[in-house]
C-alpha cells in the first residue's frame, strides 16, 4: 500500500506574504519559474516559464530564488512529520516547492489501518504547516497521487486494487511522467486520457515509443510497480554547548548530563539508536580533543548514553580549562521497540544484584549481564534469549 | 532389581528432576558432602571424590568443541544454583548459549554473566567474584587463549580461602598441578536415531581429583534433552 500526501502551493505557505510569489531557479544561461502562488498563476505566470517572461506577466510579483533557506527547512519539516509514520518517505523533487507530493510506502498494511494512518497523517501535516493536506491511498504511486488530487483537503481517499484501472482511466494523459515529444505525439494521435492509452495494445505502444512506451502503458493500465525511493534520514545527531572556562570534572559532568538528556530525547523522537558516539571537548585558547566509541549494541537511552560517554570521558585528560563540549551520535539505526519485553523479564535474584554491586564499585556495570527470555516464539536461537545489562547504580563514572 | 524396574526408576528420577530442578533427588552420601558440587552426571560423580567438584578449589573442565565440556559446566552451574545460591559465568569467548544453558537446568535469574572481550578484565572480575564469596561457583570460559601460569597460581591462591568453586573451561589443559580436579572430555562417537544425530558419546577422564593424580574415566551420553546419563 502506498500513500500520497498532497499539499498544494507549499511555497507561499513557507514564505508568508501578501504579494504574488514566484520562485525561480537560476540556470547557467537563464532562470526558470519552478513554483508560484495561486494569485501569480491567475495573472498568467506558469511553471517552466522564463524569468523574463514571468516578470512581464506578473510585474508586482515577489521573485525569490530556489535556494531560500525556508524551502530546505520546509523539506526537513515535511520529512520529520512523515517519518513518524514510516521511514520510507519520498518527496517528489520535481514538484517541490510548488506542491509537496510525498509518497509513503506503508508495506502490507490493511486497508482499514491504512485509512486510519492516513487520517493521522493529514492531521499531523495540518498541525505542522497550518494548511490542510489530502491523502490518497493506492497500490501504486500513480493511483495514490491521483487519489490525493481527487480528495479534498484534510480528506483521505482509498482506491482498492480492483478499482484502480477504472479509477485512473478518466484522468488526462498529462498526469503520466511524459517527455514533451511523447506528449505531443500522444495528443496528435488523439489519445487524451489514461483509459485511451490503456485500451491500445501494449505491443503497439512499445513499437511506437520504445521501452518508455511499455512503462507508460503499464502505468495507464494501473500496473504501477515503481517503488518509493526513500529520502535518507540524517545519519548523525549532535548536540553541543559552550560555557565559561571550567576546571573541574564535576562541572563538566553536569553539562554532559544535560546534553545527553537532550540527545536522548532527539533520538527517541526519531526512534533511532546510535552505533557510534563521538565526544569532542574544546579547551580554552583553542584546541580540542575528540574520542570515538563504536558500540556493539546500539544505544539510544539517556542512561545508556551516559554510561558510554563516561568511558569516552575517561580517555580525555583535563590539563586545560574546558570551554565547550559536543556529543555526536552517528551510524543511527532503528531502535528496537522495548514494550514487548515488559512481561518477559523475570526478576533477577537478590544475590546476583548484590554481587553486581560489588563488581560495579570497581569495574562499572558495563560488563555485567543477565540473560532472560526474549522473543520466545522466534525461530532464531539468538533472539529467543537476550542478554541485558543489570541495572544497578554504579559508583564508578 | 530387574532391568525394567531400574529403567522405571531412572525415568521417574529424570522426570522429577526435570520438573522440580536438579538436585531435588540425591543420594544420602551426597547430602553429607556439603563442600562439593555434583556434575549432574551420575557416572562422573561416581568417579569423583565426594561426588563432585570441591568448593574453595580451582578445577578444570577441558575439551575441544563438541566434546561436552560446556555442557558439563552448564550442569555444574545448575547444581551450584541449588539452595538459592548464585553462579557467575565469565564469558570471555562470547559464546554463552542461554537456551542450551536453560535446557541443562541453569536458572537464568540466579546467573550473573560477565560478558567482556578483555581477558584481563574478565580475569580480575572473576577473582573479585570469587573473593566476595557471594557465588557458589564461578565458571571462567577461557577457551580462546592460553593463560599465564602466574595468573593461574594467583587464582588458586585466592580461591583457596573461599567457599566458592572456580571452574576453568579450557580447550587444552594447562598446569595440571595447580588444579584440584581436572576433567578431560573427548567425544567418542555420535549417537543417531535413524538418519538423524541425536547426541554424542563422551568419555570423561578424571586426570586429577582431590589435588592428586588419578586415572579414572566415565562414559556419558550427551543428548539435547538428556539430564543425566
XYZ file of C-alpha atoms in Angstrom:
626
model
C 0.000 0.000 0.000
C 1.307 3.431 -0.967
C 0.082 6.714 0.432
C 0.477 10.053 -1.261
C 0.271 13.183 0.887
C -0.502 16.216 -1.235
C -0.002 19.789 -0.040
C -0.711 22.156 -2.954
C 1.003 25.537 -3.202
C 3.502 24.955 -0.434
C 5.921 27.747 -1.408
C 3.606 30.639 -0.349
C 2.924 28.762 2.906
C 6.641 28.596 3.650
C 7.314 32.196 2.580
C 4.467 34.158 4.068
C 3.452 37.413 2.360
C 0.608 39.070 0.510
C 2.106 39.789 -2.896
C 2.100 37.146 -5.666
C 5.055 34.854 -5.189
C 7.272 33.489 -7.943
C 10.117 31.108 -7.128
C 12.808 30.942 -9.763
C 15.738 28.664 -10.289
C 18.748 30.172 -11.969
C 20.438 28.019 -14.529
C 23.646 28.927 -16.302
C 22.006 30.744 -19.160
C 18.545 31.653 -17.952
C 16.261 31.327 -14.981
C 13.005 29.385 -14.895
C 9.955 29.542 -12.708
C 9.677 26.450 -10.526
C 6.951 27.453 -8.071
C 4.359 30.152 -7.669
C 1.392 31.195 -5.631
C -2.209 30.842 -6.902
C -2.560 34.610 -7.420
C 0.599 34.677 -9.582
C -0.846 31.786 -11.561
C -4.070 33.711 -12.068
C -2.276 36.586 -13.762
C -0.662 34.250 -16.276
C 2.608 33.057 -14.728
C 3.291 29.350 -15.028
C 5.882 26.784 -14.032
C 8.659 26.345 -16.563
C 8.248 29.934 -17.815
C 11.398 32.000 -18.236
C 12.036 34.617 -15.565
C 11.926 37.424 -18.101
C 8.505 36.413 -19.261
C 7.282 35.840 -15.724
C 8.381 39.375 -14.782
C 6.473 40.645 -17.763
C 3.190 38.901 -16.907
C 3.493 39.392 -13.161
C 5.268 42.710 -12.583
C 4.044 43.040 -8.995
C 5.245 39.589 -8.044
C 7.806 38.862 -5.372
C 10.602 36.901 -7.013
C 12.694 34.670 -4.782
C 15.417 32.159 -5.528
C 15.028 28.429 -5.036
C 17.946 28.466 -2.597
C 15.822 30.235 0.021
C 16.602 28.552 3.393
C 12.880 28.248 4.169
C 12.476 25.668 1.416
C 15.142 23.397 2.841
C 13.706 23.838 6.319
C 10.234 23.073 4.929
C 11.518 19.894 3.315
C 13.080 18.780 6.592
C 9.904 19.601 8.478
C 7.886 17.617 5.970
C 10.157 14.604 6.340
C 10.221 14.891 10.121
C 6.427 14.907 10.178
C 6.060 11.935 7.849
C 8.925 9.887 9.285
C 6.797 9.344 12.359
C 4.601 7.082 10.199
C 7.258 5.246 8.197
C 10.894 5.735 7.338
C 10.152 5.084 3.649
C 9.170 8.580 2.563
C 9.888 10.088 -0.845
C 9.362 13.747 -1.710
C 8.737 14.406 -5.391
C 11.722 16.646 -6.118
C 10.274 17.918 -9.419
C 7.146 19.272 -7.799
C 8.762 20.726 -4.649
C 8.336 23.502 -3.501
C 5.399 24.304 -5.812
C 3.443 21.410 -4.404
C 4.513 18.975 -1.756
C 3.871 15.487 -3.126
C 5.134 12.876 -0.717
C 4.907 9.125 -1.220
C 4.940 6.802 1.751
C 5.420 3.061 1.497
C 3.058 1.566 4.075
C 4.028 -2.039 3.301
C 1.267 -4.618 3.505
C -0.944 -2.613 5.829
C -4.629 -3.495 5.694
C -6.955 -1.015 4.020
C -8.749 -0.024 7.232
C -5.488 0.519 9.122
C -4.004 2.449 6.205
C -7.034 4.768 6.221
C -6.617 5.427 9.940
C -2.936 6.151 9.454
C -3.681 8.455 6.514
C -6.161 10.428 8.622
C -3.487 10.836 11.292
C -1.088 11.922 8.568
C -3.435 14.648 7.343
C -3.904 15.873 10.917
C -0.131 15.913 11.519
C 0.501 17.894 8.322
C -2.159 20.449 9.228
C -0.614 20.836 12.674
C 2.869 21.255 11.169
C 2.099 23.602 8.267
C -1.230 25.145 9.217
C -2.866 24.131 5.929
C -4.848 21.052 5.026
C -3.379 18.169 3.067
C -5.183 15.482 1.129
C -4.011 11.890 1.289
C -4.545 9.280 -1.403
C -4.104 5.547 -0.892
C -3.483 3.044 -3.644
C -1.318 0.127 -4.622
C 0.821 2.224 -6.954
C 2.344 5.683 -6.812
C 0.247 6.979 -9.716
C -3.033 5.788 -8.231
C -2.139 7.209 -4.825
C -1.186 10.548 -6.393
C -4.383 10.801 -8.426
C -6.444 9.814 -5.395
C -4.750 12.559 -3.378
C -5.534 15.072 -6.112
C -9.159 13.967 -6.239
C -9.585 14.125 -2.444
C -10.474 17.397 -0.726
C -8.122 18.963 1.809
C -7.964 17.046 5.105
C -9.610 14.095 3.403
C -8.443 10.567 2.670
C -9.366 8.673 -0.481
C -8.642 4.969 -0.787
C -8.681 3.256 -4.171
C -8.992 -0.501 -3.861
C -6.839 -2.701 -6.039
C -9.669 -3.976 -8.269
C -10.911 -0.433 -8.905
C -7.547 1.099 -9.783
C -7.730 0.774 -13.585
C -11.264 2.181 -13.674
C -10.348 4.999 -11.262
C -7.382 6.308 -13.229
C -8.792 5.859 -16.751
C -10.612 9.252 -16.996
C -7.539 11.277 -15.917
C -5.733 13.201 -18.668
C -2.646 11.704 -20.240
C -0.535 14.591 -18.882
C -0.615 13.032 -15.432
C 1.921 10.475 -16.680
C 5.634 11.301 -16.483
C 5.855 12.195 -20.182
C 8.607 13.750 -22.239
C 7.473 16.758 -24.255
C 7.864 14.902 -27.548
C 5.901 11.894 -26.294
C 3.111 14.143 -25.000
C 2.860 15.909 -28.350
C 2.740 12.619 -30.250
C 0.060 11.196 -27.971
C -2.062 14.319 -28.390
C -1.614 14.156 -32.154
C -2.759 10.526 -32.058
C -5.918 11.651 -30.261
C -5.044 9.893 -27.001
C -6.362 12.185 -24.305
C -6.901 10.033 -21.237
C -5.142 7.215 -19.456
C -8.053 4.971 -20.439
C -7.393 5.714 -24.123
C -3.755 4.674 -23.737
C -4.597 1.567 -21.740
C -7.048 0.492 -24.452
C -4.241 0.306 -27.015
C -2.371 -2.975 -27.476
C 0.807 -2.906 -25.402
C 2.928 -4.128 -28.302
C 1.729 -1.247 -30.482
C 2.665 1.315 -27.810
C 6.068 -0.339 -27.361
C 6.635 -0.327 -31.126
C 5.899 3.404 -31.287
C 7.501 4.678 -28.065
C 10.078 2.018 -27.237
C 10.718 0.803 -23.701
C 9.316 4.006 -22.313
C 6.046 3.191 -24.075
C 5.830 -0.103 -22.174
C 6.176 1.736 -18.882
C 3.562 4.332 -19.885
C 1.149 1.589 -20.927
C 1.633 -0.251 -17.647
C 1.075 2.938 -15.664
C -2.057 3.790 -17.652
C -3.358 0.262 -17.013
C -2.998 0.710 -13.248
C 0.051 -1.548 -13.034
C 2.413 0.855 -11.340
C 5.352 -1.065 -9.914
C 7.594 1.940 -9.259
C 8.979 1.712 -5.746
C 9.074 4.526 -3.223
C 12.642 5.804 -3.116
C 13.032 6.897 0.477
C 14.839 10.054 1.371
C 17.849 9.334 3.523
C 17.427 10.109 7.154
C 20.322 12.115 8.547
C 22.733 9.587 9.945
C 24.040 11.745 12.751
C 22.573 13.768 15.567
C 24.724 16.086 17.568
C 24.362 18.451 20.497
C 26.853 20.997 21.720
C 27.208 23.696 24.296
C 29.753 26.294 25.284
C 30.369 27.821 28.698
C 32.829 29.843 30.695
C 36.082 28.056 31.339
C 35.625 25.224 33.818
C 38.381 23.445 35.635
C 36.591 20.649 37.459
C 35.328 17.363 36.179
C 32.104 17.601 38.214
C 31.075 20.756 36.401
C 31.703 19.111 33.055
C 29.621 16.127 34.140
C 26.724 18.486 34.806
C 26.846 19.874 31.245
C 27.299 16.404 29.788
C 24.224 15.123 31.610
C 22.153 17.974 30.211
C 23.442 17.384 26.702
C 22.909 13.636 26.970
C 19.297 14.096 28.048
C 18.684 16.379 25.076
C 20.345 13.945 22.679
C 18.360 11.029 24.086
C 15.126 12.976 23.552
C 16.076 13.657 19.919
C 16.969 10.026 19.301
C 13.773 8.881 20.992
C 11.720 11.215 18.801
C 13.298 9.704 15.699
C 13.044 6.178 17.164
C 16.727 5.545 16.445
C 19.767 4.479 18.411
C 23.453 5.186 17.817
C 26.130 2.676 16.929
C 28.911 5.237 17.318
C 29.497 8.078 19.751
C 31.948 10.911 19.324
C 32.768 13.188 22.246
C 34.593 16.412 21.488
C 35.989 18.619 24.230
C 37.056 22.169 23.374
C 39.782 23.665 25.516
C 40.465 27.283 26.293
C 42.813 29.080 23.889
C 41.817 26.841 21.035
C 42.458 23.202 20.502
C 40.300 20.276 21.355
C 40.243 16.553 21.704
C 37.750 14.078 20.340
C 37.274 10.449 21.200
C 35.174 7.915 19.310
C 33.487 4.799 20.615
C 31.972 2.110 18.410
C 29.152 0.283 20.162
C 28.317 -3.346 19.552
C 24.755 -2.784 20.729
C 23.143 0.481 19.622
C 22.350 2.879 22.467
C 19.543 5.424 22.486
C 18.539 5.925 26.100
C 19.868 8.708 28.314
C 21.242 6.215 30.789
C 22.974 4.163 28.120
C 24.468 7.257 26.528
C 25.737 8.471 29.908
C 27.447 5.130 30.550
C 29.164 5.091 27.170
C 30.163 8.739 27.436
C 31.726 8.052 30.820
C 34.063 5.627 29.046
C 34.964 8.275 26.484
C 35.472 10.920 29.117
C 37.870 8.652 30.978
C 40.172 8.730 27.941
C 40.447 12.516 27.950
C 42.929 14.271 30.189
C 41.846 17.575 31.751
C 45.034 19.519 31.959
C 43.486 22.673 30.466
C 40.274 24.538 31.215
C 37.320 23.368 29.111
C 35.092 25.847 27.295
C 32.847 23.650 25.174
C 31.633 20.137 24.633
C 29.940 18.374 21.746
C 28.378 14.922 21.541
C 27.707 13.365 18.174
C 25.622 10.195 17.807
C 26.451 8.592 14.475
C 25.604 5.477 12.476
C 21.995 5.665 13.559
C 19.826 2.595 13.280
C 16.190 1.939 14.089
C 15.774 1.468 17.815
C 14.371 -1.865 18.880
C 10.941 -1.418 20.447
C 11.027 -2.340 24.098
C 7.377 -2.608 25.011
C 7.161 -6.300 24.087
C 9.734 -7.149 26.724
C 7.671 -5.889 29.652
C 6.182 -9.226 30.531
C 9.081 -11.429 29.546
C 11.536 -10.092 32.061
C 11.932 -12.184 35.174
C 13.327 -10.542 38.280
C 16.987 -11.152 38.897
C 17.941 -12.876 42.115
C 18.970 -10.655 45.030
C 22.302 -12.450 45.192
C 23.091 -11.556 41.587
C 22.262 -7.905 42.223
C 24.425 -7.861 45.370
C 27.351 -9.360 43.504
C 26.858 -6.892 40.646
C 27.026 -4.075 43.211
C 30.357 -5.413 44.400
C 31.752 -5.642 40.869
C 30.199 -2.347 39.741
C 32.003 -0.473 42.503
C 35.268 -1.358 40.839
C 34.536 -2.042 37.193
C 31.206 -0.328 36.411
C 28.188 -2.227 35.158
C 29.214 -2.299 31.520
C 30.137 -5.994 31.555
C 27.516 -7.379 33.959
C 24.623 -9.070 32.213
C 21.725 -11.320 32.914
C 20.038 -13.488 30.328
C 16.289 -13.562 30.003
C 13.571 -14.669 27.653
C 13.358 -12.554 24.513
C 11.224 -13.466 21.524
C 10.458 -16.989 22.662
C 8.449 -17.639 19.519
C 11.350 -16.809 17.215
C 12.934 -19.478 15.076
C 16.311 -17.819 15.531
C 18.039 -19.072 18.658
C 19.836 -15.794 19.298
C 16.515 -13.981 19.542
C 14.832 -16.350 21.966
C 17.063 -15.255 24.805
C 18.568 -11.835 25.237
C 21.321 -10.569 27.461
C 20.591 -7.372 29.358
C 22.813 -5.216 31.474
C 21.943 -5.476 35.135
C 20.665 -2.089 36.215
C 22.349 -1.143 39.467
C 23.736 2.194 40.487
C 27.432 2.236 39.755
C 29.770 4.296 41.899
C 32.176 4.471 39.011
C 31.523 7.085 36.364
C 16.278 -55.003 40.802
C 15.058 -56.063 37.410
C 16.107 -54.195 34.314
C 12.581 -52.839 33.800
C 12.342 -51.539 37.358
C 15.711 -49.816 37.019
C 14.534 -48.173 33.826
C 11.327 -47.054 35.519
C 13.241 -45.652 38.472
C 15.644 -43.829 36.190
C 12.748 -42.390 34.211
C 10.958 -41.280 37.384
C 14.120 -39.615 38.718
C 14.607 -37.919 35.419
C 11.021 -36.638 35.353
C 11.252 -35.361 38.929
C 14.492 -33.563 38.252
C 13.168 -32.012 35.084
C 10.024 -30.874 36.868
C 11.418 -29.684 40.185
C 15.015 -28.928 39.360
C 18.353 -30.565 39.556
C 19.301 -31.785 42.975
C 15.760 -32.473 44.180
C 16.645 -36.156 44.342
C 20.047 -37.127 45.576
C 21.768 -39.944 47.344
C 22.338 -39.971 51.071
C 26.117 -39.757 50.897
C 25.813 -36.695 48.653
C 23.916 -34.822 51.367
C 26.794 -35.335 53.740
C 29.264 -33.750 51.301
C 28.264 -30.105 51.604
C 31.532 -28.906 50.180
C 31.027 -30.471 46.748
C 29.075 -29.527 43.675
C 27.822 -32.563 41.713
C 28.426 -32.523 37.987
C 24.911 -33.705 37.262
C 26.224 -36.820 35.507
C 25.918 -39.787 37.825
C 28.712 -41.744 36.158
C 31.156 -38.855 36.507
C 30.149 -38.066 40.082
C 30.784 -41.709 40.988
C 34.407 -41.294 39.923
C 34.938 -38.063 41.851
C 35.868 -37.982 45.481
C 32.841 -36.751 47.423
C 30.647 -36.901 44.327
C 31.514 -33.616 42.654
C 33.980 -30.792 42.378
C 35.190 -29.096 45.536
C 34.244 -25.680 46.843
C 37.191 -23.432 47.608
C 39.240 -25.088 44.884
C 40.136 -24.482 41.273
C 39.041 -27.151 38.810
C 39.418 -27.534 35.076
C 36.988 -28.908 32.536
C 38.924 -29.491 29.358
C 37.646 -30.381 25.933
C 37.609 -29.376 22.308
C 34.375 -28.042 20.766
C 31.539 -30.634 20.798
C 33.298 -32.659 23.424
C 30.629 -31.900 26.040
C 32.843 -29.642 28.172
C 30.463 -26.681 28.002
C 27.526 -28.981 28.725
C 29.294 -30.264 31.823
C 29.971 -26.711 33.003
C 26.320 -25.743 32.489
C 25.306 -28.763 34.578
C 27.773 -27.726 37.264
C 26.232 -24.243 37.283
C 22.770 -25.771 37.605
C 23.931 -27.883 40.568
C 25.612 -24.891 42.186
C 22.402 -22.863 41.969
C 20.567 -25.226 44.289
C 19.710 -23.846 47.705
C 19.115 -20.313 46.395
C 22.782 -19.745 45.609
C 24.020 -17.967 42.553
C 26.647 -18.661 39.925
C 28.810 -16.498 37.699
C 29.752 -17.204 34.108
C 32.673 -15.171 32.795
C 32.101 -15.268 29.066
C 35.353 -14.116 27.502
C 34.827 -16.016 24.267
C 31.301 -14.565 23.887
C 29.724 -17.965 23.295
C 27.293 -18.283 26.195
C 24.163 -20.035 24.889
C 21.286 -19.156 27.188
C 18.823 -21.512 25.554
C 21.079 -24.516 25.899
C 22.010 -23.488 29.433
C 18.335 -23.481 30.386
C 17.900 -26.914 28.839
C 20.776 -28.072 31.077
C 18.906 -26.814 34.145
C 20.544 -23.402 34.609
C 18.270 -20.840 36.258
C 18.947 -17.587 34.446
C 17.688 -15.386 37.283
C 20.439 -16.807 39.503
C 23.214 -16.397 36.980
C 25.434 -13.352 36.531
C 27.040 -13.273 33.109
C 30.200 -11.234 32.829
C 30.468 -10.559 29.133
C 33.737 -8.933 28.268
C 36.173 -9.299 25.419
C 39.036 -8.073 27.579
C 40.588 -11.204 29.151
C 42.478 -9.296 31.841
C 39.352 -7.503 32.947
C 37.375 -10.750 32.893
C 40.012 -12.442 34.994
C 40.035 -9.664 37.570
C 36.238 -9.658 37.737
C 36.255 -13.424 38.216
C 38.780 -13.011 41.023
C 36.647 -10.374 42.735
C 33.539 -12.530 42.321
C 35.377 -15.401 43.992
C 36.668 -13.206 46.802
C 33.195 -11.817 47.513
C 32.001 -15.395 48.270
C 28.525 -14.443 47.114
C 28.520 -17.086 44.393
C 28.727 -20.847 44.812
C 30.526 -21.274 41.526
C 32.424 -19.055 39.141
C 32.894 -20.533 35.676
C 35.626 -18.949 33.605
C 35.352 -19.604 29.880
C 39.000 -19.453 28.875
C 38.794 -21.344 25.617
C 40.142 -18.637 23.358
C 43.652 -18.308 24.664
C 46.364 -19.661 26.907
C 46.686 -18.326 30.430
C 49.952 -17.428 32.063
C 50.878 -19.794 34.906
C 51.366 -16.925 37.332
C 47.705 -15.926 36.860
C 46.594 -19.500 37.425
C 48.647 -19.593 40.608
C 47.101 -16.314 41.708
C 43.612 -17.657 41.019
C 44.288 -20.804 43.004
C 45.613 -18.827 45.945
C 42.531 -16.612 46.013
C 40.045 -19.446 45.645
C 41.610 -21.433 48.473
C 40.340 -19.056 51.118
C 36.717 -19.050 49.992
C 33.563 -21.187 49.790
C 33.342 -20.732 46.046
C 34.305 -23.223 43.372
C 36.221 -21.878 40.405
C 35.830 -23.883 37.201
C 38.067 -23.176 34.232
C 36.664 -24.172 30.854
C 39.612 -24.795 28.554
C 40.403 -26.361 25.208
C 43.814 -27.616 26.358
C 44.829 -28.390 29.900
C 47.347 -26.008 31.407
C 49.325 -26.506 34.585
C 47.516 -29.633 35.827
C 49.457 -29.466 39.087
C 47.578 -26.330 40.060
C 44.173 -27.919 39.572
C 42.291 -29.630 42.359
C 40.166 -31.535 39.868
C 40.832 -31.882 36.161
C 38.300 -33.494 33.846
C 39.197 -34.123 30.228
C 36.331 -34.794 27.870
C 36.672 -36.413 24.489
C 33.898 -37.257 22.088
C 33.912 -40.936 21.185
C 31.138 -41.217 18.607
C 27.859 -39.728 17.517
C 24.533 -41.115 18.679
C 21.944 -41.442 15.953
C 18.260 -42.161 15.744
C 17.582 -43.335 12.229
C 19.434 -40.929 9.984
C 19.487 -38.074 12.470
C 22.168 -37.292 15.022
C 20.600 -37.202 18.466
C 23.720 -36.617 20.557
C 27.161 -37.935 21.204
C 29.012 -40.333 23.404
C 31.716 -38.808 25.572
C 34.492 -40.268 27.651
C 35.295 -38.188 30.728
C 38.769 -38.797 32.033
C 39.382 -37.814 35.643
C 43.010 -36.754 35.438
C 43.226 -35.201 38.866
C 40.938 -35.204 41.863
C 41.469 -34.133 45.440
C 44.715 -32.484 44.385
C 46.337 -35.769 43.365
C 46.670 -37.590 40.074
C 44.009 -40.145 39.188
C 43.397 -42.299 36.225
C 39.688 -42.945 36.132
C 37.183 -42.473 33.416
C 33.439 -42.471 32.923
C 31.339 -42.689 29.788
C 28.350 -40.409 29.355
C 25.867 -39.704 26.601
C 25.011 -36.122 25.826
C 21.723 -35.627 24.058
C 19.851 -32.330 23.758
C 17.220 -33.337 26.294
C 19.230 -35.695 28.465
C 19.635 -34.578 32.020
C 21.874 -37.252 33.338
C 23.287 -40.447 31.985
